[in-house]
mmCIF file of C-alpha atoms and ligand atoms in Angstrom:
data_model
loop_
_atom_site.group_PDB
_atom_site.id
_atom_site.type_symbol
_atom_site.label_atom_id
_atom_site.label_comp_id
_atom_site.label_asym_id
_atom_site.label_seq_id
_atom_site.Cartn_x
_atom_site.Cartn_y
_atom_site.Cartn_z
ATOM 1 C CA MET A 18 -6.392 -0.512 39.621
ATOM 2 C CA SER A 19 -4.028 0.880 42.198
ATOM 3 C CA THR A 20 -0.527 1.610 41.016
ATOM 4 C CA THR A 21 1.103 1.407 44.420
ATOM 5 C CA ASN A 22 2.028 -1.871 45.984
ATOM 6 C CA THR A 23 0.648 -2.767 49.333
ATOM 7 C CA PRO A 24 3.178 -2.355 52.134
ATOM 8 C CA ALA A 25 5.327 -5.436 52.422
ATOM 9 C CA ALA A 26 4.887 -7.710 55.368
ATOM 10 C CA PHE A 27 8.220 -9.375 54.707
ATOM 11 C CA PRO A 28 11.329 -7.783 53.207
ATOM 12 C CA ALA A 29 11.305 -10.192 50.263
ATOM 13 C CA THR A 30 7.831 -9.149 49.154
ATOM 14 C CA SER A 31 8.663 -5.494 48.914
ATOM 15 C CA LEU A 32 9.884 -5.994 45.338
ATOM 16 C CA GLU A 33 7.984 -4.281 42.546
ATOM 17 C CA ALA A 34 5.428 -6.469 40.834
ATOM 18 C CA PRO A 35 6.753 -7.503 37.398
ATOM 19 C CA ARG A 36 5.509 -5.333 34.500
ATOM 20 C CA SER A 37 4.266 -2.730 36.984
ATOM 21 C CA GLY A 38 5.675 -0.082 34.673
ATOM 22 C CA ARG A 39 7.954 1.253 37.383
ATOM 23 C CA ILE A 40 11.114 -0.480 36.340
ATOM 24 C CA ASP A 41 14.381 1.121 37.299
ATOM 25 C CA PRO A 42 15.589 2.816 34.084
ATOM 26 C CA LYS A 43 18.927 1.059 34.321
ATOM 27 C CA TYR A 44 17.193 -2.234 33.509
ATOM 28 C CA LEU A 45 15.468 -0.952 30.377
ATOM 29 C CA ARG A 46 16.917 -2.173 27.068
ATOM 30 C CA SER A 47 16.129 0.959 25.145
ATOM 31 C CA LYS A 48 15.464 4.526 26.126
ATOM 32 C CA THR A 49 12.434 4.951 23.892
ATOM 33 C CA SER A 50 9.296 2.903 24.268
ATOM 34 C CA SER A 51 9.185 1.178 20.875
ATOM 35 C CA GLY A 52 7.043 -1.470 22.536
ATOM 36 C CA SER A 53 3.761 0.166 21.715
ATOM 37 C CA PHE A 54 4.753 0.639 18.054
ATOM 38 C CA GLU A 55 5.685 -3.022 17.713
ATOM 39 C CA MET A 56 2.408 -4.004 19.332
ATOM 40 C CA ALA A 57 0.461 -1.820 16.917
ATOM 41 C CA ALA A 58 2.400 -3.302 13.989
ATOM 42 C CA TRP A 59 1.635 -6.826 15.209
ATOM 43 C CA VAL A 60 -2.093 -6.083 15.428
ATOM 44 C CA PHE A 61 -2.029 -4.296 12.063
ATOM 45 C CA MET A 62 -0.438 -7.331 10.337
ATOM 46 C CA ARG A 63 -3.343 -9.473 11.497
ATOM 47 C CA LEU A 64 -6.202 -7.052 10.789
ATOM 48 C CA SER A 65 -4.832 -6.084 7.364
ATOM 49 C CA GLY A 66 -4.268 -9.774 6.604
ATOM 50 C CA ILE A 67 -7.937 -10.567 7.165
ATOM 51 C CA ALA A 68 -9.044 -7.646 4.974
ATOM 52 C CA LEU A 69 -6.513 -8.538 2.253
ATOM 53 C CA VAL A 70 -7.874 -12.060 1.888
ATOM 54 C CA VAL A 71 -11.221 -10.596 0.790
ATOM 55 C CA LEU A 72 -9.755 -7.723 -1.256
ATOM 56 C CA ILE A 73 -7.255 -9.856 -3.195
ATOM 57 C CA PHE A 74 -9.444 -12.932 -3.694
ATOM 58 C CA VAL A 75 -12.221 -10.803 -5.204
ATOM 59 C CA HIS A 76 -9.621 -8.963 -7.352
ATOM 60 C CA LEU A 77 -8.337 -12.273 -8.703
ATOM 61 C CA TRP A 78 -11.831 -13.664 -9.150
ATOM 62 C CA VAL A 79 -13.112 -10.688 -11.149
ATOM 63 C CA ASN A 80 -9.955 -10.296 -13.266
ATOM 64 C CA LEU A 81 -8.923 -13.912 -13.847
ATOM 65 C CA MET A 82 -11.833 -16.287 -13.166
ATOM 66 C CA SER A 83 -14.965 -14.521 -14.380
ATOM 67 C CA GLY A 84 -15.782 -13.331 -17.883
ATOM 68 C CA GLY A 85 -12.974 -14.061 -20.336
ATOM 69 C CA GLY A 86 -10.236 -14.396 -17.694
ATOM 70 C CA ILE A 87 -6.739 -13.158 -18.473
ATOM 71 C CA ALA A 88 -7.575 -12.700 -22.187
ATOM 72 C CA GLN A 89 -10.137 -9.976 -21.398
ATOM 73 C CA ILE A 90 -7.670 -7.623 -19.702
ATOM 74 C CA ASP A 91 -6.803 -4.518 -21.700
ATOM 75 C CA PHE A 92 -7.181 -0.741 -21.454
ATOM 76 C CA GLY A 93 -10.926 -0.987 -22.081
ATOM 77 C CA PHE A 94 -11.316 -3.480 -19.224
ATOM 78 C CA VAL A 95 -9.588 -1.120 -16.781
ATOM 79 C CA ALA A 96 -11.706 1.800 -18.075
ATOM 80 C CA GLY A 97 -14.826 -0.270 -17.460
ATOM 81 C CA LYS A 98 -13.840 -1.069 -13.874
ATOM 82 C CA TRP A 99 -12.643 2.381 -12.876
ATOM 83 C CA ALA A 100 -15.799 4.003 -14.264
ATOM 84 C CA ASN A 101 -17.300 2.565 -11.074
ATOM 85 C CA PRO A 102 -16.249 4.341 -7.848
ATOM 86 C CA VAL A 103 -16.643 1.094 -5.923
ATOM 87 C CA TRP A 104 -13.731 -0.469 -7.849
ATOM 88 C CA GLN A 105 -11.678 2.707 -7.514
ATOM 89 C CA PHE A 106 -12.148 2.555 -3.757
ATOM 90 C CA TRP A 107 -11.525 -1.206 -3.735
ATOM 91 C CA ASP A 108 -8.200 -0.847 -5.541
ATOM 92 C CA LEU A 109 -7.198 2.112 -3.359
ATOM 93 C CA VAL A 110 -7.717 0.214 -0.104
ATOM 94 C CA MET A 111 -6.057 -2.891 -1.551
ATOM 95 C CA LEU A 112 -3.053 -0.825 -2.666
ATOM 96 C CA TRP A 113 -2.551 0.854 0.700
ATOM 97 C CA LEU A 114 -3.143 -2.188 2.886
ATOM 98 C CA ALA A 115 -1.039 -4.549 0.754
ATOM 99 C CA MET A 116 1.854 -2.081 0.568
ATOM 100 C CA LEU A 117 1.807 -1.273 4.304
ATOM 101 C CA HIS A 118 1.460 -4.947 5.240
ATOM 102 C CA GLY A 119 4.153 -6.019 2.779
ATOM 103 C CA ALA A 120 6.563 -3.212 3.730
ATOM 104 C CA ASN A 121 6.120 -3.900 7.436
ATOM 105 C CA GLY A 122 6.790 -7.596 6.792
ATOM 106 C CA MET A 123 9.941 -6.670 4.844
ATOM 107 C CA ARG A 124 11.039 -4.512 7.800
ATOM 108 C CA THR A 125 10.818 -7.556 10.084
ATOM 109 C CA ILE A 126 12.902 -9.568 7.633
ATOM 110 C CA ILE A 127 15.552 -6.821 7.361
ATOM 111 C CA ASN A 128 15.760 -6.705 11.166
ATOM 112 C CA ASP A 129 16.265 -10.482 11.205
ATOM 113 C CA TYR A 130 19.005 -10.791 8.603
ATOM 114 C CA ALA A 131 20.913 -7.493 8.357
ATOM 115 C CA GLU A 132 23.257 -7.508 11.305
ATOM 116 C CA LYS A 133 25.149 -4.253 10.860
ATOM 117 C CA ASP A 134 23.340 -1.125 12.048
ATOM 118 C CA SER A 135 24.394 0.791 8.944
ATOM 119 C CA THR A 136 23.188 -1.968 6.583
ATOM 120 C CA ARG A 137 19.832 -2.073 8.353
ATOM 121 C CA LEU A 138 19.467 1.678 8.094
ATOM 122 C CA TRP A 139 20.258 1.660 4.378
ATOM 123 C CA LEU A 140 17.881 -1.171 3.556
ATOM 124 C CA LYS A 141 15.069 0.401 5.552
ATOM 125 C CA THR A 142 15.615 3.771 3.896
ATOM 126 C CA ILE A 143 15.346 2.151 0.457
ATOM 127 C CA LEU A 144 12.281 0.198 1.604
ATOM 128 C CA VAL A 145 10.436 3.258 2.922
ATOM 129 C CA LEU A 146 11.270 5.369 -0.124
ATOM 130 C CA GLY A 147 10.340 2.579 -2.559
ATOM 131 C CA ALA A 148 7.065 1.802 -0.813
ATOM 132 C CA ALA A 149 6.129 5.499 -0.578
ATOM 133 C CA ILE A 150 6.767 6.047 -4.302
ATOM 134 C CA ILE A 151 4.652 3.030 -5.277
ATOM 135 C CA VAL A 152 1.766 4.008 -2.976
ATOM 136 C CA VAL A 153 1.720 7.602 -4.244
ATOM 137 C CA LEU A 154 2.028 6.519 -7.888
ATOM 138 C CA GLY A 155 -0.726 3.907 -7.558
ATOM 139 C CA THR A 156 -3.047 6.392 -5.826
ATOM 140 C CA LEU A 157 -2.487 9.038 -8.511
ATOM 141 C CA VAL A 158 -3.096 6.496 -11.271
ATOM 142 C CA ILE A 159 -6.498 5.561 -9.834
ATOM 143 C CA PHE A 160 -7.650 9.164 -9.428
ATOM 144 C CA THR A 161 -6.200 10.730 -12.579
ATOM 145 C CA PHE A 162 -7.271 7.881 -14.870
ATOM 146 C CA GLU A 163 -8.656 9.223 -18.175
ATOM 147 C CA PRO A 164 -10.496 6.709 -20.378
ATOM 148 C CA CYS A 165 -10.739 9.124 -23.339
ATOM 149 C CA MET A 166 -7.050 9.943 -23.882
ATOM 150 C CA LEU A 167 -6.278 12.494 -26.571
ATOM 151 C CA ASP A 168 -3.000 13.297 -28.276
ATOM 152 C CA ALA A 169 -1.462 16.794 -28.476
ATOM 153 C CA ALA A 170 -3.594 17.624 -31.518
ATOM 154 C CA GLY A 171 -6.782 16.674 -29.673
ATOM 155 C CA GLU A 172 -7.245 13.457 -31.617
ATOM 156 C CA GLN A 173 -8.418 10.344 -29.806
ATOM 157 C CA LEU A 174 -5.542 7.929 -29.124
ATOM 158 C CA PRO A 175 -5.906 4.426 -30.599
ATOM 159 C CA ARG A 176 -7.802 2.105 -28.212
ATOM 160 C CA ALA A 177 -8.894 4.992 -25.973
ATOM 161 C CA VAL A 178 -12.446 4.737 -24.618
ATOM 162 C CA CYS A 179 -14.432 7.872 -25.556
ATOM 163 C CA PRO A 180 -18.160 8.567 -25.231
ATOM 164 C CA SER A 181 -19.639 8.251 -28.712
ATOM 165 C CA MET B 23 21.525 -38.518 20.089
ATOM 166 C CA THR B 24 18.818 -36.118 21.101
ATOM 167 C CA ARG B 25 15.936 -35.696 18.774
ATOM 168 C CA THR B 26 14.379 -32.289 19.042
ATOM 169 C CA ARG B 27 10.684 -32.161 18.585
ATOM 170 C CA GLY B 28 10.593 -28.498 17.756
ATOM 171 C CA THR B 29 8.462 -25.780 19.260
ATOM 172 C CA LEU B 30 5.341 -24.052 18.126
ATOM 173 C CA TYR B 31 7.244 -21.720 15.847
ATOM 174 C CA ARG B 32 10.531 -23.419 14.985
ATOM 175 C CA GLY B 33 11.561 -26.868 13.869
ATOM 176 C CA ARG B 34 9.409 -29.479 12.152
ATOM 177 C CA GLU B 35 6.188 -28.329 10.543
ATOM 178 C CA GLY B 36 6.141 -24.960 12.282
ATOM 179 C CA MET B 37 9.552 -24.145 10.785
ATOM 180 C CA TRP B 38 8.717 -25.125 7.216
ATOM 181 C CA SER B 39 5.456 -23.269 7.196
ATOM 182 C CA TRP B 40 7.270 -20.223 8.613
ATOM 183 C CA VAL B 41 9.937 -20.354 5.873
ATOM 184 C CA ALA B 42 7.272 -20.771 3.191
ATOM 185 C CA HIS B 43 5.228 -17.903 4.649
ATOM 186 C CA ARG B 44 8.292 -15.643 4.568
ATOM 187 C CA ILE B 45 9.330 -16.553 1.004
ATOM 188 C CA THR B 46 5.807 -16.134 -0.398
ATOM 189 C CA GLY B 47 5.434 -12.777 1.423
ATOM 190 C CA VAL B 48 8.638 -11.428 -0.146
ATOM 191 C CA GLY B 49 7.654 -12.761 -3.571
ATOM 192 C CA ILE B 50 4.226 -11.126 -3.477
ATOM 193 C CA PHE B 51 5.754 -7.844 -2.295
ATOM 194 C CA PHE B 52 8.094 -7.645 -5.306
ATOM 195 C CA PHE B 53 5.311 -8.694 -7.674
ATOM 196 C CA LEU B 54 3.149 -5.872 -6.305
ATOM 197 C CA LEU B 55 5.862 -3.267 -6.947
ATOM 198 C CA VAL B 56 6.037 -4.349 -10.611
ATOM 199 C CA HIS B 57 2.253 -4.704 -10.836
ATOM 200 C CA VAL B 58 1.600 -1.083 -9.804
ATOM 201 C CA LEU B 59 4.218 0.035 -12.334
ATOM 202 C CA ASP B 60 2.631 -1.923 -15.191
ATOM 203 C CA THR B 61 -0.854 -0.710 -14.244
ATOM 204 C CA SER B 62 0.461 2.886 -14.246
ATOM 205 C CA LEU B 63 0.956 2.551 -18.021
ATOM 206 C CA VAL B 64 -2.760 3.361 -18.368
ATOM 207 C CA ARG B 65 -1.591 6.966 -17.802
ATOM 208 C CA VAL B 66 0.967 6.720 -20.637
ATOM 209 C CA SER B 67 -1.259 5.453 -23.436
ATOM 210 C CA PRO B 68 -3.848 2.748 -24.055
ATOM 211 C CA GLU B 69 -1.494 1.080 -26.536
ATOM 212 C CA ALA B 70 1.434 1.016 -24.098
ATOM 213 C CA TYR B 71 -0.776 -0.644 -21.475
ATOM 214 C CA ASP B 72 -2.177 -3.212 -23.905
ATOM 215 C CA ALA B 73 1.303 -4.068 -25.188
ATOM 216 C CA VAL B 74 2.722 -4.736 -21.715
ATOM 217 C CA ILE B 75 -0.393 -6.512 -20.378
ATOM 218 C CA GLY B 76 -0.252 -8.649 -23.543
ATOM 219 C CA ALA B 77 2.898 -10.196 -22.072
ATOM 220 C CA TYR B 78 0.746 -11.734 -19.313
ATOM 221 C CA LYS B 79 -1.086 -13.760 -21.944
ATOM 222 C CA ASN B 80 1.605 -16.103 -23.267
ATOM 223 C CA PRO B 81 1.985 -19.736 -22.124
ATOM 224 C CA VAL B 82 5.054 -19.108 -19.940
ATOM 225 C CA MET B 83 3.321 -16.267 -18.113
ATOM 226 C CA ILE B 84 0.216 -18.422 -17.653
ATOM 227 C CA LEU B 85 2.417 -20.789 -15.644
ATOM 228 C CA GLY B 86 3.906 -17.784 -13.830
ATOM 229 C CA GLU B 87 0.423 -16.597 -12.881
ATOM 230 C CA ILE B 88 -0.403 -20.036 -11.486
ATOM 231 C CA GLY B 89 2.790 -19.777 -9.413
ATOM 232 C CA LEU B 90 1.874 -16.284 -8.208
ATOM 233 C CA VAL B 91 -1.653 -17.275 -7.261
ATOM 234 C CA GLY B 92 -0.254 -20.400 -5.583
ATOM 235 C CA ALA B 93 1.990 -18.177 -3.443
ATOM 236 C CA ILE B 94 -0.862 -15.799 -2.548
ATOM 237 C CA VAL B 95 -3.288 -18.579 -1.686
ATOM 238 C CA PHE B 96 -0.711 -20.288 0.563
ATOM 239 C CA HIS B 97 0.260 -17.007 2.266
ATOM 240 C CA ALA B 98 -3.406 -16.098 2.753
ATOM 241 C CA PHE B 99 -4.546 -19.457 4.183
ATOM 242 C CA ASN B 100 -1.443 -19.902 6.324
ATOM 243 C CA GLY B 101 -1.776 -16.274 7.481
ATOM 244 C CA LEU B 102 -5.317 -17.034 8.669
ATOM 245 C CA ARG B 103 -3.931 -20.081 10.482
ATOM 246 C CA ILE B 104 -1.322 -17.894 12.245
ATOM 247 C CA ILE B 105 -4.105 -15.516 13.285
ATOM 248 C CA LEU B 106 -6.133 -18.437 14.664
ATOM 249 C CA VAL B 107 -3.107 -19.746 16.580
ATOM 250 C CA ASP B 108 -2.718 -16.295 18.137
ATOM 251 C CA PHE B 109 -6.326 -15.468 18.946
ATOM 252 C CA TRP B 110 -8.308 -18.681 19.227
ATOM 253 C CA LYS B 111 -8.193 -20.374 22.645
ATOM 254 C CA LYS B 112 -7.536 -23.792 21.167
ATOM 255 C CA GLY B 113 -5.395 -22.450 18.319
ATOM 256 C CA THR B 114 -2.077 -23.603 19.746
ATOM 257 C CA ARG B 115 -3.408 -27.083 20.408
ATOM 258 C CA TYR B 116 -4.614 -27.579 16.840
ATOM 259 C CA HIS B 117 -1.918 -25.651 14.952
ATOM 260 C CA LYS B 118 -0.611 -28.790 13.271
ATOM 261 C CA GLN B 119 -4.028 -30.046 12.212
ATOM 262 C CA MET B 120 -4.743 -26.569 10.888
ATOM 263 C CA LEU B 121 -1.551 -26.691 8.808
ATOM 264 C CA TRP B 122 -2.793 -29.877 7.131
ATOM 265 C CA GLY B 123 -6.096 -28.112 6.594
ATOM 266 C CA VAL B 124 -4.257 -25.194 4.967
ATOM 267 C CA LEU B 125 -2.388 -27.555 2.619
ATOM 268 C CA ALA B 126 -5.566 -29.450 1.694
ATOM 269 C CA LEU B 127 -7.513 -26.253 1.018
ATOM 270 C CA TRP B 128 -4.566 -24.901 -0.953
ATOM 271 C CA LEU B 129 -4.478 -28.012 -3.127
ATOM 272 C CA VAL B 130 -8.219 -27.933 -3.875
ATOM 273 C CA THR B 131 -8.142 -24.196 -4.638
ATOM 274 C CA MET B 132 -5.123 -24.518 -6.904
ATOM 275 C CA VAL B 133 -6.471 -27.469 -8.877
ATOM 276 C CA ALA B 134 -9.686 -25.543 -9.533
ATOM 277 C CA PHE B 135 -7.885 -22.269 -10.280
ATOM 278 C CA SER B 136 -5.318 -23.830 -12.625
ATOM 279 C CA ALA B 137 -7.941 -25.776 -14.554
ATOM 280 C CA ARG B 138 -10.084 -22.695 -15.135
ATOM 281 C CA HIS B 139 -7.125 -20.406 -15.850
ATOM 282 C CA VAL B 140 -5.679 -22.758 -18.500
ATOM 283 C CA MET B 141 -9.139 -23.330 -19.995
ATOM 284 C CA LEU B 142 -9.834 -19.605 -20.334
ATOM 285 C CA PHE B 143 -6.377 -19.132 -21.838
ATOM 286 C CA LEU B 144 -6.992 -21.830 -24.469
ATOM 287 C CA GLU B 145 -10.444 -20.399 -25.259
ATOM 288 C CA GLY B 146 -8.871 -16.956 -25.575
ATOM 289 C CA GLY B 147 -7.379 -18.304 -28.786
ATOM 290 C CA HIS B 148 -3.696 -17.491 -28.456
HETATM 291 C C1 HEM C 211 -2.082 -12.401 -12.348
HETATM 292 C C2 HEM C 211 -2.792 -11.845 -11.423
HETATM 293 C C3 HEM C 211 -3.313 -10.413 -11.523
HETATM 294 C C4 HEM C 211 -3.872 -9.763 -12.598
HETATM 295 C C5 HEM C 211 -4.096 -10.296 -13.990
HETATM 296 C C6 HEM C 211 -4.211 -8.423 -12.143
HETATM 297 C C7 HEM C 211 -4.795 -7.446 -12.947
HETATM 298 C C8 HEM C 211 -5.022 -6.135 -12.562
HETATM 299 C C9 HEM C 211 -5.686 -5.148 -13.374
HETATM 300 C C10 HEM C 211 -6.253 -5.396 -14.772
HETATM 301 C C11 HEM C 211 -5.714 -3.978 -12.678
HETATM 302 C C12 HEM C 211 -6.348 -2.665 -13.126
HETATM 303 C C13 HEM C 211 -7.519 -2.239 -12.277
HETATM 304 C C14 HEM C 211 -8.470 -3.346 -11.887
HETATM 305 O O1 HEM C 211 -8.707 -4.294 -12.669
HETATM 306 O O2 HEM C 211 -8.995 -3.270 -10.762
HETATM 307 C C15 HEM C 211 -5.059 -4.237 -11.400
HETATM 308 C C16 HEM C 211 -4.852 -3.301 -10.412
HETATM 309 C C17 HEM C 211 -4.342 -3.582 -9.160
HETATM 310 N N1 HEM C 211 -3.970 -4.828 -8.686
HETATM 311 FE FE1 HEM C 211 -3.942 -6.548 -9.728
HETATM 312 N N2 HEM C 211 -3.873 -8.291 -10.812
HETATM 313 C C18 HEM C 211 -3.311 -9.484 -10.398
HETATM 314 C C19 HEM C 211 -2.850 -9.779 -9.140
HETATM 315 C C20 HEM C 211 -2.800 -8.885 -8.080
HETATM 316 C C21 HEM C 211 -2.332 -9.194 -6.751
HETATM 317 C C22 HEM C 211 -1.835 -10.566 -6.305
HETATM 318 C C23 HEM C 211 -2.433 -8.049 -6.004
HETATM 319 C C24 HEM C 211 -2.109 -7.815 -4.534
HETATM 320 C C25 HEM C 211 -1.044 -8.231 -3.935
HETATM 321 C C26 HEM C 211 -2.932 -7.008 -6.885
HETATM 322 C C27 HEM C 211 -3.132 -5.692 -6.536
HETATM 323 C C28 HEM C 211 -3.545 -4.691 -7.374
HETATM 324 C C29 HEM C 211 -3.609 -3.280 -7.008
HETATM 325 C C30 HEM C 211 -3.215 -2.687 -5.639
HETATM 326 C C31 HEM C 211 -4.112 -2.583 -8.135
HETATM 327 C C32 HEM C 211 -4.327 -1.052 -8.241
HETATM 328 C C33 HEM C 211 -3.076 -0.480 -8.885
HETATM 329 C C34 HEM C 211 -3.034 1.037 -8.937
HETATM 330 O O3 HEM C 211 -3.471 1.692 -7.973
HETATM 331 O O4 HEM C 211 -2.510 1.598 -9.924
HETATM 332 N N3 HEM C 211 -3.158 -7.553 -8.126
HETATM 333 N N4 HEM C 211 -4.650 -5.564 -11.363
HETATM 334 C C1 HEM C 212 -3.881 -12.459 1.444
HETATM 335 C C2 HEM C 212 -3.994 -12.066 2.686
HETATM 336 C C3 HEM C 212 -2.803 -12.029 3.650
HETATM 337 C C4 HEM C 212 -2.820 -12.560 4.913
HETATM 338 C C5 HEM C 212 -3.963 -13.299 5.622
HETATM 339 C C6 HEM C 212 -1.509 -12.305 5.478
HETATM 340 C C7 HEM C 212 -1.144 -12.635 6.777
HETATM 341 C C8 HEM C 212 0.100 -12.450 7.317
HETATM 342 C C9 HEM C 212 0.464 -12.717 8.698
HETATM 343 C C10 HEM C 212 -0.481 -13.231 9.780
HETATM 344 C C11 HEM C 212 1.787 -12.448 8.824
HETATM 345 C C12 HEM C 212 2.653 -12.662 10.079
HETATM 346 C C13 HEM C 212 2.885 -11.358 10.778
HETATM 347 C C14 HEM C 212 3.682 -11.551 12.051
HETATM 348 O O1 HEM C 212 4.324 -12.574 12.231
HETATM 349 O O2 HEM C 212 3.626 -10.625 12.873
HETATM 350 C C15 HEM C 212 2.278 -12.002 7.526
HETATM 351 C C16 HEM C 212 3.596 -11.657 7.256
HETATM 352 C C17 HEM C 212 4.020 -11.151 6.036
HETATM 353 N N1 HEM C 212 3.235 -10.861 4.932
HETATM 354 FE FE1 HEM C 212 1.277 -11.256 4.750
HETATM 355 N N2 HEM C 212 -0.736 -11.651 4.558
HETATM 356 C C18 HEM C 212 -1.490 -11.442 3.421
HETATM 357 C C19 HEM C 212 -1.088 -10.788 2.275
HETATM 358 C C20 HEM C 212 0.197 -10.311 2.021
HETATM 359 C C21 HEM C 212 0.604 -9.551 0.855
HETATM 360 C C22 HEM C 212 -0.327 -9.116 -0.284
HETATM 361 C C23 HEM C 212 1.945 -9.305 0.972
HETATM 362 C C24 HEM C 212 2.879 -8.540 0.040
HETATM 363 C C25 HEM C 212 2.598 -7.379 -0.478
HETATM 364 C C26 HEM C 212 2.390 -9.908 2.222
HETATM 365 C C27 HEM C 212 3.679 -9.895 2.712
HETATM 366 C C28 HEM C 212 4.068 -10.341 3.948
HETATM 367 C C29 HEM C 212 5.440 -10.318 4.428
HETATM 368 C C30 HEM C 212 6.661 -9.820 3.659
HETATM 369 C C31 HEM C 212 5.403 -10.829 5.752
HETATM 370 C C32 HEM C 212 6.596 -11.001 6.727
HETATM 371 C C33 HEM C 212 7.001 -12.463 6.793
HETATM 372 C C34 HEM C 212 7.940 -12.782 7.925
HETATM 373 O O3 HEM C 212 8.142 -11.951 8.835
HETATM 374 O O4 HEM C 212 8.456 -13.895 7.896
HETATM 375 N N3 HEM C 212 1.295 -10.514 2.832
HETATM 376 N N4 HEM C 212 1.219 -11.991 6.623
#
């Protein structure tokens, strides 16, 4: 597509086409182009939402609806699941997508309700720090999980899952 | 008196579903923060994890879990409806019918979920 307008036949038609990207800077609301970030966030909310339906529904099905349900969940149950790399990967993706989706949604809500610039900045700082800590912690937990936990003396901890 | 009929997003059904979507989203977010913390107890000791997870198995928490799953299922189904409104050609025309569909599906899912969850809890012998 051509970026230049065709020469105007009448004075009134010599205006720039709307959204032509060549808007006089004095009409722009902000200096930076946050537009493309917001667009990416909008698309991300929808794509992650679709993936999360599958990830979370299967998580709830396996942990609450199949086998013994809520009564079956204990250290041994987690050891059994995370012995399988598929579930490690499953939980990892679920953790990251749910936290990014949820934190981005919270950002929208902060923008809507916190009117003072300084309040918004504070809330978003807490949000980003909190979300980052939880994502890092959750990731470490999945990858450093040790089913056969020993105490300082090398004895097996009660309820630990060790190869016999 | 003028009676407003609302728009696609605000007023009437669109407004209530939007409020509910927002509240459930915030609720799930805070649950998830706590949930990652309680799961991280598997790195402290097996007994610490079992003790805290044991709290999920009393009658009050069983109701809480039904509430949590109710929030997730609504947010998930309504989220899919929002996506259809945005991307499907006829989405805007049928957004209201789809909201009734969301509520009906939610009800069926929750009746089935609650029945099985309570049954498994009772069988669990607590
Ligand atoms: C009452 C309902 C729930 C129960 C009983 C439950 C139980 C568990 C259990 C036993 C684990 C350990 C690993 C595994 O089983 O895969 C886990 C991990 C996890 N769950 Fe859930 N879950 C529930 C709801 C949810 C919901 C609604 C979400 C998402 C919003 C979620 C997200 C996660 C994540 C991200 C992990 C991995 C945590 C980590 O990396 O340390 N869970 N859950
Ligand atoms: C189960 C699958 C899910 C689907 C299909 C879904 C879908 C959506 C959609 C379409 C939006 C609207 C985004 C927009 O208006 O641009 C949204 C917003 C939101 N979601 Fe989700 N979501 C899901 C799971 C989650 C989870 C697990 C959390 C929490 C960790 C969450 C928290 C939020 C929040 C806080 C908002 C912002 C609400 C607002 O702006 O009013 N969602 N979700």
